[in-house]
GROMACS .gro file of C-alpha atoms in nm:
model
  457
    1MET     CA    1   0.000  -0.005   0.003
    2SER     CA    2   0.104   0.375  -0.059
    3VAL     CA    3  -0.016   0.707   0.006
    4ILE     CA    4  -0.018   1.005  -0.233
    5ILE     CA    5   0.065   1.303  -0.101
    6HIS     CA    6  -0.071   1.630  -0.269
    7CYS     CA    7   0.058   1.971  -0.300
    8ALA     CA    8   0.358   1.902  -0.119
    9LYS     CA    9   0.630   2.152  -0.100
   10VAL     CA   10   0.910   1.999  -0.291
   11LYS     CA   11   1.176   2.183  -0.488
   12ASP     CA   12   1.402   1.907  -0.568
   13SER     CA   13   1.471   1.539  -0.479
   14SER     CA   14   1.734   1.694  -0.220
   15ASP     CA   15   1.431   1.785   0.009
   16LEU     CA   16   1.305   1.429   0.047
   17PHE     CA   17   1.570   1.367   0.331
   18ASP     CA   18   1.392   1.630   0.565
   19ILE     CA   19   1.038   1.510   0.457
   20ARG     CA   20   1.108   1.146   0.519
   21ARG     CA   21   1.242   1.282   0.900
   22LEU     CA   22   0.940   1.481   0.966
   23ILE     CA   23   0.696   1.198   0.846
   24GLY     CA   24   0.867   0.935   1.043
   25HIS     CA   25   0.815   1.106   1.358
   26HIS     CA   26   0.431   1.112   1.332
   27TYR     CA   27   0.375   0.790   1.138
   28PRO     CA   28   0.568   0.458   1.240
   29GLY     CA   29   0.650   0.217   0.967
   30LEU     CA   30   0.744   0.457   0.688
   31VAL     CA   31   0.942   0.278   0.436
   32SER     CA   32   1.010   0.544   0.156
   33VAL     CA   33   0.921   0.848   0.007
   34ASN     CA   34   0.975   0.912  -0.363
   35CYS     CA   35   0.899   1.229  -0.580
   36MET     CA   36   0.646   1.197  -0.873
   37TYR     CA   37   0.746   1.310  -1.247
   38THR     CA   38   0.524   1.378  -1.544
   39GLU     CA   39   0.596   1.190  -1.891
   40ASN     CA   40   0.830   1.483  -1.987
   41GLY     CA   41   1.036   1.466  -1.688
   42PHE     CA   42   0.886   1.758  -1.504
   43LEU     CA   43   0.863   1.740  -1.108
   44LEU     CA   44   0.522   1.728  -0.973
   45LYS     CA   45   0.433   1.872  -0.635
   46THR     CA   46   0.326   1.526  -0.559
   47LEU     CA   47   0.478   1.264  -0.342
   48GLU     CA   48   0.445   0.866  -0.296
   49ALA     CA   49   0.515   0.717   0.048
   50HIS     CA   50   0.527   0.368   0.149
   51PHE     CA   51   0.436   0.224   0.478
   52LYS     CA   52   0.453  -0.117   0.622
   53ASN     CA   53   0.199  -0.065   0.903
   54THR     CA   54  -0.161  -0.088   0.817
   55ASN     CA   55  -0.300   0.073   1.115
   56VAL     CA   56  -0.103   0.413   0.998
   57LEU     CA   57  -0.276   0.341   0.603
   58GLN     CA   58  -0.607   0.302   0.782
   59ASP     CA   59  -0.566   0.622   0.978
   60ILE     CA   60  -0.475   0.821   0.689
   61GLU     CA   61  -0.733   0.664   0.477
   62LYS     CA   62  -0.985   0.780   0.726
   63GLN     CA   63  -0.882   1.123   0.763
   64GLN     CA   64  -0.772   1.182   0.409
   65LEU     CA   65  -0.473   1.408   0.554
   66ILE     CA   66  -0.108   1.344   0.631
   67LYS     CA   67   0.094   1.558   0.867
   68ILE     CA   68   0.438   1.666   0.797
   69GLY     CA   69   0.603   1.870   1.065
   70ASP     CA   70   0.309   2.111   1.168
   71THR     CA   71   0.119   2.142   0.806
   72LYS     CA   72  -0.135   1.883   0.684
   73TYR     CA   73  -0.160   1.796   0.323
   74ARG     CA   74  -0.432   1.588   0.139
   75ALA     CA   75  -0.348   1.235   0.117
   76THR     CA   76  -0.498   0.922  -0.077
   77VAL     CA   77  -0.417   0.570   0.000
   78THR     CA   78  -0.379   0.348  -0.295
   79ASN     CA   79  -0.296  -0.023  -0.369
   80LYS     CA   80   0.050  -0.069  -0.437
   81ASN     CA   81  -0.028  -0.203  -0.796
   82THR     CA   82  -0.262   0.044  -0.858
   83LYS     CA   83  -0.211   0.307  -1.120
   84VAL     CA   84  -0.199   0.664  -1.004
   85PHE     CA   85  -0.428   0.858  -1.233
   86ARG     CA   86  -0.428   1.224  -1.294
   87CYS     CA   87  -0.735   1.448  -1.328
   88TYR     CA   88  -0.723   1.674  -1.636
   89LYS     CA   89  -0.979   1.878  -1.486
   90CYS     CA   90  -0.849   1.991  -1.160
   91LYS     CA   91  -0.486   1.902  -1.237
   92THR     CA   92  -0.464   1.676  -0.927
   93LEU     CA   93  -0.329   1.296  -0.887
   94GLY     CA   94  -0.539   1.033  -0.735
   95HIS     CA   95  -0.852   1.001  -0.968
   96LYS     CA   96  -0.989   1.013  -1.283
   97VAL     CA   97  -1.182   1.278  -1.490
   98LYS     CA   98  -1.509   1.116  -1.419
   99GLU     CA   99  -1.453   1.069  -1.064
  100CYS     CA  100  -1.373   1.446  -1.041
  101PRO     CA  101  -1.586   1.660  -0.804
  102VAL     CA  102  -1.626   1.934  -1.047
  103TRP     CA  103  -1.702   1.676  -1.323
  104ARG     CA  104  -1.987   1.498  -1.107
  105SER     CA  105  -2.129   1.836  -1.053
  106GLY     CA  106  -2.264   1.817  -1.426
  107TYR     CA  107  -2.009   2.036  -1.589
  108ARG     CA  108  -1.933   1.877  -1.930
  109PRO     CA  109  -1.696   2.125  -2.122
  110THR     CA  110  -1.699   2.074  -2.489
  111LYS     CA  111  -1.354   2.022  -2.704
  112ALA     CA  112  -1.381   2.401  -2.793
  113LEU     CA  113  -1.393   2.517  -2.451
  114ALA     CA  114  -1.106   2.284  -2.349
  115ILE     CA  115  -0.916   2.425  -2.629
  116GLN     CA  116  -0.992   2.757  -2.487
  117ASN     CA  117  -0.906   2.664  -2.146
  118THR     CA  118  -0.572   2.582  -2.238
  119GLN     CA  119  -0.501   2.906  -2.402
  120PRO     CA  120  -0.431   3.089  -2.077
  121ALA     CA  121  -0.165   2.855  -1.970
  122LYS     CA  122   0.005   2.904  -2.312
  123SER     CA  123  -0.033   3.287  -2.274
  124ALA     CA  124   0.107   3.278  -1.933
  125LYS     CA  125   0.412   3.098  -2.096
  126LYS     CA  126   0.418   3.362  -2.364
  127LEU     CA  127   0.428   3.610  -2.085
  128ARG     CA  128   0.714   3.442  -1.876
  129ARG     CA  129   0.922   3.450  -2.214
  130GLN     CA  130   0.855   3.780  -2.257
  131ALA     CA  131   0.941   3.908  -1.961
  132LYS     CA  132   1.264   3.684  -1.929
  133ARG     CA  133   1.362   3.866  -2.278
  134HIS     CA  134   1.283   4.217  -2.149
  135ALA     CA  135   1.485   4.143  -1.851
  136ILE     CA  136   1.777   4.044  -2.071
  137GLU     CA  137   1.712   4.320  -2.303
  138SER     CA  138   1.717   4.568  -2.013
  139LEU     CA  139   2.068   4.473  -1.908
  140SER     CA  140   2.332   4.726  -1.988
  141THR     CA  141   2.542   4.582  -2.253
  142LEU     CA  142   2.870   4.696  -2.444
  143GLU     CA  143   2.688   4.748  -2.784
  144SER     CA  144   2.427   4.976  -2.588
  145LEU     CA  145   2.621   5.236  -2.488
  146PRO     CA  146   2.688   5.545  -2.688
  147ASN     CA  147   2.966   5.616  -2.907
  148GLU     CA  148   3.133   5.869  -2.673
  149ILE     CA  149   3.110   5.643  -2.355
  150LEU     CA  150   3.236   5.367  -2.572
  151LEU     CA  151   3.517   5.528  -2.704
  152GLU     CA  152   3.639   5.618  -2.340
  153ILE     CA  153   3.617   5.261  -2.232
  154LEU     CA  154   3.835   5.158  -2.511
  155ARG     CA  155   4.089   5.409  -2.494
  156LEU     CA  156   4.154   5.268  -2.155
  157LEU     CA  157   4.298   4.955  -2.272
  158PRO     CA  158   4.597   4.913  -2.470
  159ALA     CA  159   4.559   4.934  -2.847
  160ARG     CA  160   4.688   4.596  -2.911
  161ASP     CA  161   4.425   4.439  -2.678
  162THR     CA  162   4.178   4.653  -2.806
  163ILE     CA  163   4.231   4.544  -3.153
  164PHE     CA  164   4.267   4.198  -3.064
  165ALA     CA  165   3.909   4.184  -2.841
  166PHE     CA  166   3.687   4.411  -3.037
  167TYR     CA  167   3.814   4.441  -3.397
  168ASN     CA  168   3.548   4.180  -3.538
  169MET     CA  169   3.288   4.232  -3.312
  170ASN     CA  170   3.100   4.435  -3.575
  171ALA     CA  171   3.131   4.730  -3.804
  172ARG     CA  172   3.046   5.004  -3.550
  173ILE     CA  173   3.326   4.878  -3.312
  174ARG     CA  174   3.574   4.858  -3.584
  175HIS     CA  175   3.473   5.210  -3.727
  176LEU     CA  176   3.527   5.332  -3.349
  177ILE     CA  177   3.864   5.157  -3.320
  178GLY     CA  178   3.962   5.316  -3.665
  179ALA     CA  179   3.892   5.663  -3.538
  180PHE     CA  180   4.150   5.634  -3.251
  181GLN     CA  181   4.385   5.918  -3.256
  182SER     CA  182   4.649   5.732  -3.006
  183ILE     CA  183   4.781   5.392  -3.135
  184ASN     CA  184   5.029   5.155  -3.014
  185PHE     CA  185   5.181   4.887  -3.278
  186THR     CA  186   5.392   4.738  -3.073
  187ALA     CA  187   5.360   4.336  -3.072
  188LEU     CA  188   5.072   4.375  -3.305
  189PRO     CA  189   5.029   4.079  -3.581
  190TYR     CA  190   5.146   4.144  -3.937
  191THR     CA  191   4.783   4.097  -4.023
  192PHE     CA  192   4.621   4.327  -3.796
  193PHE     CA  193   4.879   4.589  -3.885
  194LEU     CA  194   4.794   4.578  -4.231
  195GLU     CA  195   4.410   4.613  -4.177
  196TYR     CA  196   4.446   4.895  -3.913
  197CYS     CA  197   4.675   5.070  -4.186
  198ALA     CA  198   4.404   5.018  -4.459
  199MET     CA  199   4.137   5.185  -4.211
  200LEU     CA  200   4.381   5.482  -4.139
  201MET     CA  201   4.349   5.567  -4.505
  202ASN     CA  202   4.271   5.943  -4.564
  203ARG     CA  203   4.265   5.986  -4.174
  204GLU     CA  204   4.639   5.962  -4.081
  205HIS     CA  205   4.613   6.353  -4.025
  206GLU     CA  206   4.381   6.273  -3.721
  207LEU     CA  207   4.656   6.090  -3.551
  208GLN     CA  208   4.799   6.260  -3.215
  209SER     CA  209   5.018   5.976  -3.043
  210LEU     CA  210   5.201   5.693  -3.273
  211THR     CA  211   5.442   5.383  -3.139
  212LEU     CA  212   5.591   5.201  -3.391
  213SER     CA  213   5.852   4.919  -3.334
  214ASN     CA  214   6.065   4.672  -3.524
  215LEU     CA  215   6.151   4.456  -3.223
  216ASP     CA  216   5.875   4.235  -3.250
  217SER     CA  217   5.788   4.277  -3.617
  218CYS     CA  218   5.972   4.307  -3.948
  219GLU     CA  219   6.026   4.652  -4.090
  220GLN     CA  220   5.690   4.784  -3.920
  221ILE     CA  221   5.821   5.129  -3.923
  222GLU     CA  222   5.966   5.124  -4.288
  223LEU     CA  223   5.604   4.993  -4.398
  224PHE     CA  224   5.417   5.259  -4.198
  225PHE     CA  225   5.602   5.554  -4.355
  226SER     CA  226   5.601   5.405  -4.694
  227ASN     CA  227   5.239   5.440  -4.660
  228PHE     CA  228   5.207   5.742  -4.462
  229PRO     CA  229   5.483   6.000  -4.528
  230VAL     CA  230   5.596   6.211  -4.230
  231GLU     CA  231   5.405   6.518  -4.407
  232GLN     CA  232   5.091   6.369  -4.370
  233LEU     CA  233   5.113   6.350  -3.988
  234LYS     CA  234   5.063   6.727  -3.929
  235ASN     CA  235   4.846   6.665  -3.609
  236LEU     CA  236   5.116   6.406  -3.440
  237ARG     CA  237   5.180   6.531  -3.096
  238SER     CA  238   5.376   6.215  -2.975
  239LEU     CA  239   5.638   5.996  -3.164
  240THR     CA  240   5.798   5.657  -3.023
  241LEU     CA  241   6.026   5.435  -3.229
  242PHE     CA  242   6.169   5.114  -3.107
  243ASN     CA  243   6.481   5.018  -3.330
  244PRO     CA  244   6.430   5.196  -3.639
  245SER     CA  245   6.643   5.162  -3.948
  246TYR     CA  246   6.902   5.445  -3.999
  247PRO     CA  247   6.744   5.586  -4.330
  248VAL     CA  248   6.392   5.615  -4.202
  249LEU     CA  249   6.519   5.790  -3.894
  250ASP     CA  250   6.715   5.998  -4.108
  251THR     CA  251   6.407   6.109  -4.308
  252ILE     CA  252   6.200   6.148  -4.000
  253LEU     CA  253   6.451   6.373  -3.815
  254SER     CA  254   6.523   6.589  -4.112
  255LYS     CA  255   6.169   6.678  -4.134
  256LEU     CA  256   6.056   6.788  -3.802
  257SER     CA  257   5.967   7.116  -3.878
  258VAL     CA  258   5.694   6.953  -4.072
  259LEU     CA  259   5.520   6.797  -3.731
  260GLY     CA  260   5.433   7.150  -3.616
  261CYS     CA  261   5.234   6.995  -3.341
  262LEU     CA  262   5.497   6.723  -3.235
  263SER     CA  263   5.589   6.770  -2.846
  264SER     CA  264   5.730   6.442  -2.755
  265LEU     CA  265   6.001   6.229  -2.976
  266LYS     CA  266   6.132   5.881  -2.806
  267ILE     CA  267   6.371   5.692  -3.018
  268GLU     CA  268   6.489   5.351  -2.874
  269PHE     CA  269   6.781   5.114  -2.995
  270LYS     CA  270   6.870   4.747  -2.912
  271GLU     CA  271   7.167   4.706  -2.708
  272ASP     CA  272   7.365   4.559  -2.996
  273ALA     CA  273   7.285   4.871  -3.184
  274VAL     CA  274   7.366   5.121  -2.926
  275SER     CA  275   7.741   4.982  -2.972
  276SER     CA  276   7.756   5.021  -3.336
  277ALA     CA  277   7.954   5.305  -3.568
  278HIS     CA  278   7.839   5.648  -3.513
  279PHE     CA  279   7.646   5.787  -3.814
  280PHE     CA  280   7.579   6.130  -3.934
  281CYS     CA  281   7.204   6.247  -3.935
  282ASN     CA  282   7.030   6.540  -4.063
  283PHE     CA  283   6.854   6.713  -3.773
  284ASP     CA  284   6.575   6.939  -3.856
  285THR     CA  285   6.492   7.200  -3.584
  286SER     CA  286   6.137   7.201  -3.397
  287VAL     CA  287   5.982   7.446  -3.228
  288SER     CA  288   5.711   7.273  -3.083
  289LEU     CA  289   5.905   6.958  -2.923
  290ARG     CA  290   5.934   6.961  -2.542
  291LEU     CA  291   6.031   6.589  -2.460
  292LEU     CA  292   6.329   6.425  -2.625
  293LYS     CA  293   6.444   6.071  -2.556
  294PHE     CA  294   6.706   5.885  -2.747
  295ASN     CA  295   7.021   5.651  -2.727
  296GLY     CA  296   7.265   5.890  -2.743
  297SER     CA  297   7.539   5.683  -2.866
  298VAL     CA  298   7.405   5.583  -3.183
  299TYR     CA  299   7.386   5.934  -3.349
  300MET     CA  300   7.599   6.166  -3.179
  301SER     CA  301   7.728   6.330  -3.526
  302GLY     CA  302   7.512   6.611  -3.647
  303PHE     CA  303   7.278   6.631  -3.318
  304CYS     CA  304   7.233   6.964  -3.134
  305VAL     CA  305   6.986   7.049  -2.869
  306ALA     CA  306   7.007   7.417  -2.940
  307LEU     CA  307   6.762   7.323  -3.288
  308TYR     CA  308   6.461   7.272  -3.006
  309PRO     CA  309   6.441   7.600  -2.839
  310ASN     CA  310   6.128   7.492  -2.629
  311LEU     CA  311   6.276   7.188  -2.525
  312VAL     CA  312   6.166   7.078  -2.163
  313PHE     CA  313   6.282   6.742  -2.087
  314LEU     CA  314   6.591   6.567  -2.234
  315LYS     CA  315   6.688   6.194  -2.138
  316ILE     CA  316   6.968   6.036  -2.314
  317THR     CA  317   6.960   5.645  -2.208
  318SER     CA  318   7.267   5.537  -2.306
  319THR     CA  319   7.640   5.651  -2.228
  320ILE     CA  320   7.809   5.969  -2.361
  321SER     CA  321   8.152   6.081  -2.331
  322LEU     CA  322   8.215   6.369  -2.091
  323GLN     CA  323   8.333   6.585  -2.400
  324TYR     CA  324   7.988   6.560  -2.535
  325TYR     CA  325   7.823   6.615  -2.186
  326ALA     CA  326   8.025   6.944  -2.163
  327ASP     CA  327   7.931   7.063  -2.502
  328LEU     CA  328   7.553   6.949  -2.454
  329LEU     CA  329   7.525   7.185  -2.175
  330GLN     CA  330   7.656   7.447  -2.367
  331SER     CA  331   7.371   7.449  -2.597
  332ILE     CA  332   7.070   7.354  -2.378
  333PRO     CA  333   6.803   7.611  -2.425
  334LYS     CA  334   6.685   7.796  -2.130
  335THR     CA  335   6.344   7.650  -2.117
  336LEU     CA  336   6.512   7.288  -2.024
  337GLU     CA  337   6.417   7.168  -1.693
  338LYS     CA  338   6.472   6.818  -1.685
  339LEU     CA  339   6.773   6.627  -1.798
  340SER     CA  340   6.873   6.260  -1.752
  341VAL     CA  341   7.216   6.140  -1.882
  342LYS     CA  342   7.448   5.844  -1.806
  343LEU     CA  343   7.840   5.922  -1.860
  344ASP     CA  344   8.108   5.681  -2.037
  345VAL     CA  345   8.348   5.505  -1.777
  346SER     CA  346   8.614   5.530  -2.008
  347ASP     CA  347   8.661   5.913  -1.985
  348ASP     CA  348   8.846   6.139  -1.771
  349LEU     CA  349   8.790   6.506  -1.676
  350THR     CA  350   9.067   6.691  -1.871
  351ASP     CA  351   9.128   7.063  -1.808
  352ASP     CA  352   8.976   7.183  -2.132
  353ILE     CA  353   8.644   6.998  -2.025
  354ALA     CA  354   8.654   7.123  -1.680
  355ASN     CA  355   8.685   7.476  -1.838
  356LEU     CA  356   8.372   7.390  -2.013
  357PHE     CA  357   8.165   7.325  -1.705
  358LEU     CA  358   8.342   7.661  -1.523
  359GLN     CA  359   8.188   7.877  -1.819
  360ASN     CA  360   7.844   7.717  -1.823
  361SER     CA  361   7.504   7.829  -1.658
  362ASN     CA  362   7.163   7.673  -1.733
  363ASN     CA  363   6.829   7.647  -1.556
  364VAL     CA  364   6.790   7.300  -1.518
  365LYS     CA  365   6.586   7.203  -1.214
  366HIS     CA  366   6.574   6.814  -1.213
  367LEU     CA  367   6.893   6.643  -1.304
  368LYS     CA  368   6.930   6.259  -1.297
  369ILE     CA  369   7.309   6.151  -1.358
  370SER     CA  370   7.468   5.823  -1.373
  371ILE     CA  371   7.844   5.802  -1.318
  372ALA     CA  372   8.142   5.554  -1.273
  373ASP     CA  373   8.477   5.540  -1.014
  374ASN     CA  374   8.675   5.714  -1.278
  375ILE     CA  375   8.528   6.053  -1.180
  376THR     CA  376   8.619   6.156  -0.830
  377PHE     CA  377   8.411   6.352  -0.623
  378ASN     CA  378   8.608   6.681  -0.686
  379HIS     CA  379   8.521   6.665  -1.042
  380PHE     CA  380   8.181   6.579  -0.991
  381GLN     CA  381   8.152   6.899  -0.815
  382ILE     CA  382   8.307   7.081  -1.079
  383MET     CA  383   8.066   6.922  -1.320
  384SER     CA  384   7.786   7.045  -1.109
  385ILE     CA  385   7.869   7.414  -1.112
  386PRO     CA  386   7.634   7.467  -1.400
  387PHE     CA  387   7.319   7.395  -1.194
  388HIS     CA  388   7.301   7.638  -0.946
  389GLN     CA  389   6.928   7.631  -0.999
  390LEU     CA  390   6.876   7.277  -0.909
  391LEU     CA  391   6.592   7.135  -0.699
  392THR     CA  392   6.618   6.752  -0.738
  393LEU     CA  393   6.918   6.547  -0.797
  394SER     CA  394   6.913   6.181  -0.854
  395PHE     CA  395   7.295   6.049  -0.848
  396GLU     CA  396   7.406   5.686  -0.930
  397TYR     CA  397   7.749   5.592  -0.859
  398ASP     CA  398   7.922   5.238  -0.974
  399ALA     CA  399   8.192   5.204  -0.719
  400ASP     CA  400   8.483   4.960  -0.739
  401TYR     CA  401   8.689   4.832  -0.436
  402ASP     CA  402   9.036   4.968  -0.626
  403ASP     CA  403   8.951   5.324  -0.758
  404THR     CA  404   8.652   5.409  -0.545
  405ASP     CA  405   8.654   5.774  -0.410
  406ASP     CA  406   8.544   5.760  -0.045
  407SER     CA  407   8.437   6.122  -0.054
  408TYR     CA  408   8.107   5.990  -0.222
  409PHE     CA  409   8.043   5.809   0.101
  410ASP     CA  410   8.130   6.111   0.337
  411GLY     CA  411   7.814   6.296   0.431
  412SER     CA  412   8.030   6.590   0.568
  413ASP     CA  413   8.157   6.633   0.203
  414TRP     CA  414   7.808   6.633   0.034
  415GLU     CA  415   7.702   6.874   0.298
  416GLN     CA  416   7.949   7.120   0.178
  417PHE     CA  417   7.926   7.032  -0.180
  418ILE     CA  418   7.557   7.105  -0.140
  419LYS     CA  419   7.594   7.430   0.062
  420SER     CA  420   7.828   7.567  -0.195
  421TYR     CA  421   7.725   7.464  -0.531
  422LEU     CA  422   7.346   7.326  -0.496
  423PRO     CA  423   7.185   7.614  -0.284
  424CYS     CA  424   6.847   7.538  -0.408
  425LEU     CA  425   6.881   7.164  -0.390
  426LYS     CA  426   6.542   7.033  -0.195
  427THR     CA  427   6.554   6.640  -0.292
  428LEU     CA  428   6.879   6.428  -0.293
  429ASP     CA  429   6.844   6.036  -0.420
  430ILE     CA  430   7.174   5.890  -0.433
  431VAL     CA  431   7.226   5.508  -0.520
  432MET     CA  432   7.578   5.377  -0.467
  433ASN     CA  433   7.629   5.026  -0.638
  434VAL     CA  434   7.922   4.870  -0.417
  435TYR     CA  435   8.040   4.548  -0.588
  436ASP     CA  436   8.298   4.486  -0.298
  437PHE     CA  437   8.142   4.657   0.048
  438ARG     CA  438   8.412   4.740   0.308
  439ARG     CA  439   8.347   4.799   0.690
  440ASP     CA  440   8.523   5.145   0.642
  441ILE     CA  441   8.250   5.228   0.391
  442TYR     CA  442   7.960   5.142   0.643
  443ASP     CA  443   8.128   5.375   0.890
  444ARG     CA  444   8.138   5.649   0.667
  445LEU     CA  445   7.786   5.619   0.577
  446GLN     CA  446   7.719   5.709   0.944
  447THR     CA  447   7.835   6.060   0.859
  448PHE     CA  448   7.496   6.128   0.708
  449GLN     CA  449   7.309   6.122   1.019
  450THR     CA  450   7.397   6.455   1.122
  451SER     CA  451   7.166   6.736   1.211
  452PHE     CA  452   7.185   6.882   0.842
  453TRP     CA  453   7.063   6.583   0.703
  454PHE     CA  454   6.783   6.568   0.944
  455GLU     CA  455   6.653   6.909   0.963
  456ARG     CA  456   6.702   6.998   0.618
  457LYS     CA  457   6.411   6.818   0.412
   0.00000   0.00000   0.00000
C-alpha cells in the first residue's frame, strides 16, 4: 500500500531527506518517500510514501490527511499495484476525470471550450518568456552604450588588446577603433597591422600619438612610413620608435619642422645597435618639441639640442662621453628643466672639459646622472657648477674596490658640496652600487646622520 501526498512543497529530490524525517516522527513504519514526475520529466508537487504498518494506512485513509511537520496535506491511499491517475480537470493526482468533484457537479466542457481553457496556460508561458527577454534586454551591454562612452572605455585599454578583442565584433566597433587618435603598434601581428593601416587611409592626419617597433615585427616602421609620409602626420603630438633603421630615422629627423604639433619624440635602439658605429643624421629644427628621449651614442654626429628652443625634458638613455656632455650643456635652451644622462666610464675630466663646465650656466631644475668610479668627487663638483638652480638631484654611482673615491660615502663632503654649489637643492636621491663592500664604507655612511640631514628636508 502507498499514500499519494498532494500539493507538497518540494523543490527537488534533495528535500526528501527532511520530509522522510518529519513524516517518520508522526507515522511509524515508513518505508520510503519518492518524488513523482510527468512523462516529460517535470517534477510534480506530489509525493508517494510507502508504509508497512496497516494501522497507519487506515488512519490516513480515514482522515484523508497526512501531517508533515506542522502542516497537513491532502493524502490518498492506493494499492501498490494500482496506477495513479491524474485528473485533467483539476490537475491533481489520485482520481480520474470522471471521479472529479467538478465533473460530478454536471459540468461537461466541450472540445472547443477545452481548447480555450488551455490558452491561458500558453499565454502565461508567453508572458514569462517575454518578461525574461525583457529582463535580458534591459541589462546594459557594451553595444547599448553611446559612441562617446564606448570610446572612453576602449581608450583605457592598450591598443593591441583593443584590436585583438573588439576589432571583429561588428562594423560599428571596428569604425570606432579606426577613429583612435592614439595607437600603439608594438607586438601587433602583421595581419592586424595591415588591416589597421588600411583603415587609416585618408585619416592619418587625425593621429595624435603613434608608437612603432621593429623589435617584434619585421620592418614595421619602414612599412608604415612608406604608406604614410611624415608630411601627412600634421597633428602628431607624440612619436615613439623602437629600433628604427637609419635611413628612415634620417628621413624623420630631417623633417621635424613639418610636424608642427610634435611635443614628444622617443627613439630607442637595441643594445647591440647602441654599440655600433656613429652615423651622421640631418637633424631638423622643431619649435614645438618638449620631450626628447634617445640612445645618444647611436647618432652623436649632427645632433644639437639648440635646434629645439622650447625643449623641457631631455633624456639620453645610453652612455655619452664627458666631452659631449660638456658640449651639450653649452647648447641646451633656457627652457630645459629636466635632464637625464649616463656618462661613459672610459673618459676622464681634462682641464679643457673642466673649463667648459666652469663657463656654463643653465636653468635645469631636475637632474638624473649616472657616473662611474673613474670620476672623482672633486670632478663631480666641477661638473655640477652649471646647475646652481637645481631642485632635485638623482645620483647613481658605480663603485669599485680599487678606484673608489671615499668622498662619495662621506656625508660631510656632501653637505659642503650642497651648501657651496647647490643652494636651492630640496631632494637628493643617491644610489651606490658597491660591488665589494667594506666596513670602513659602512662607517662613513654614518656621517649622513647629522643635524643637516635631519633638519633640511
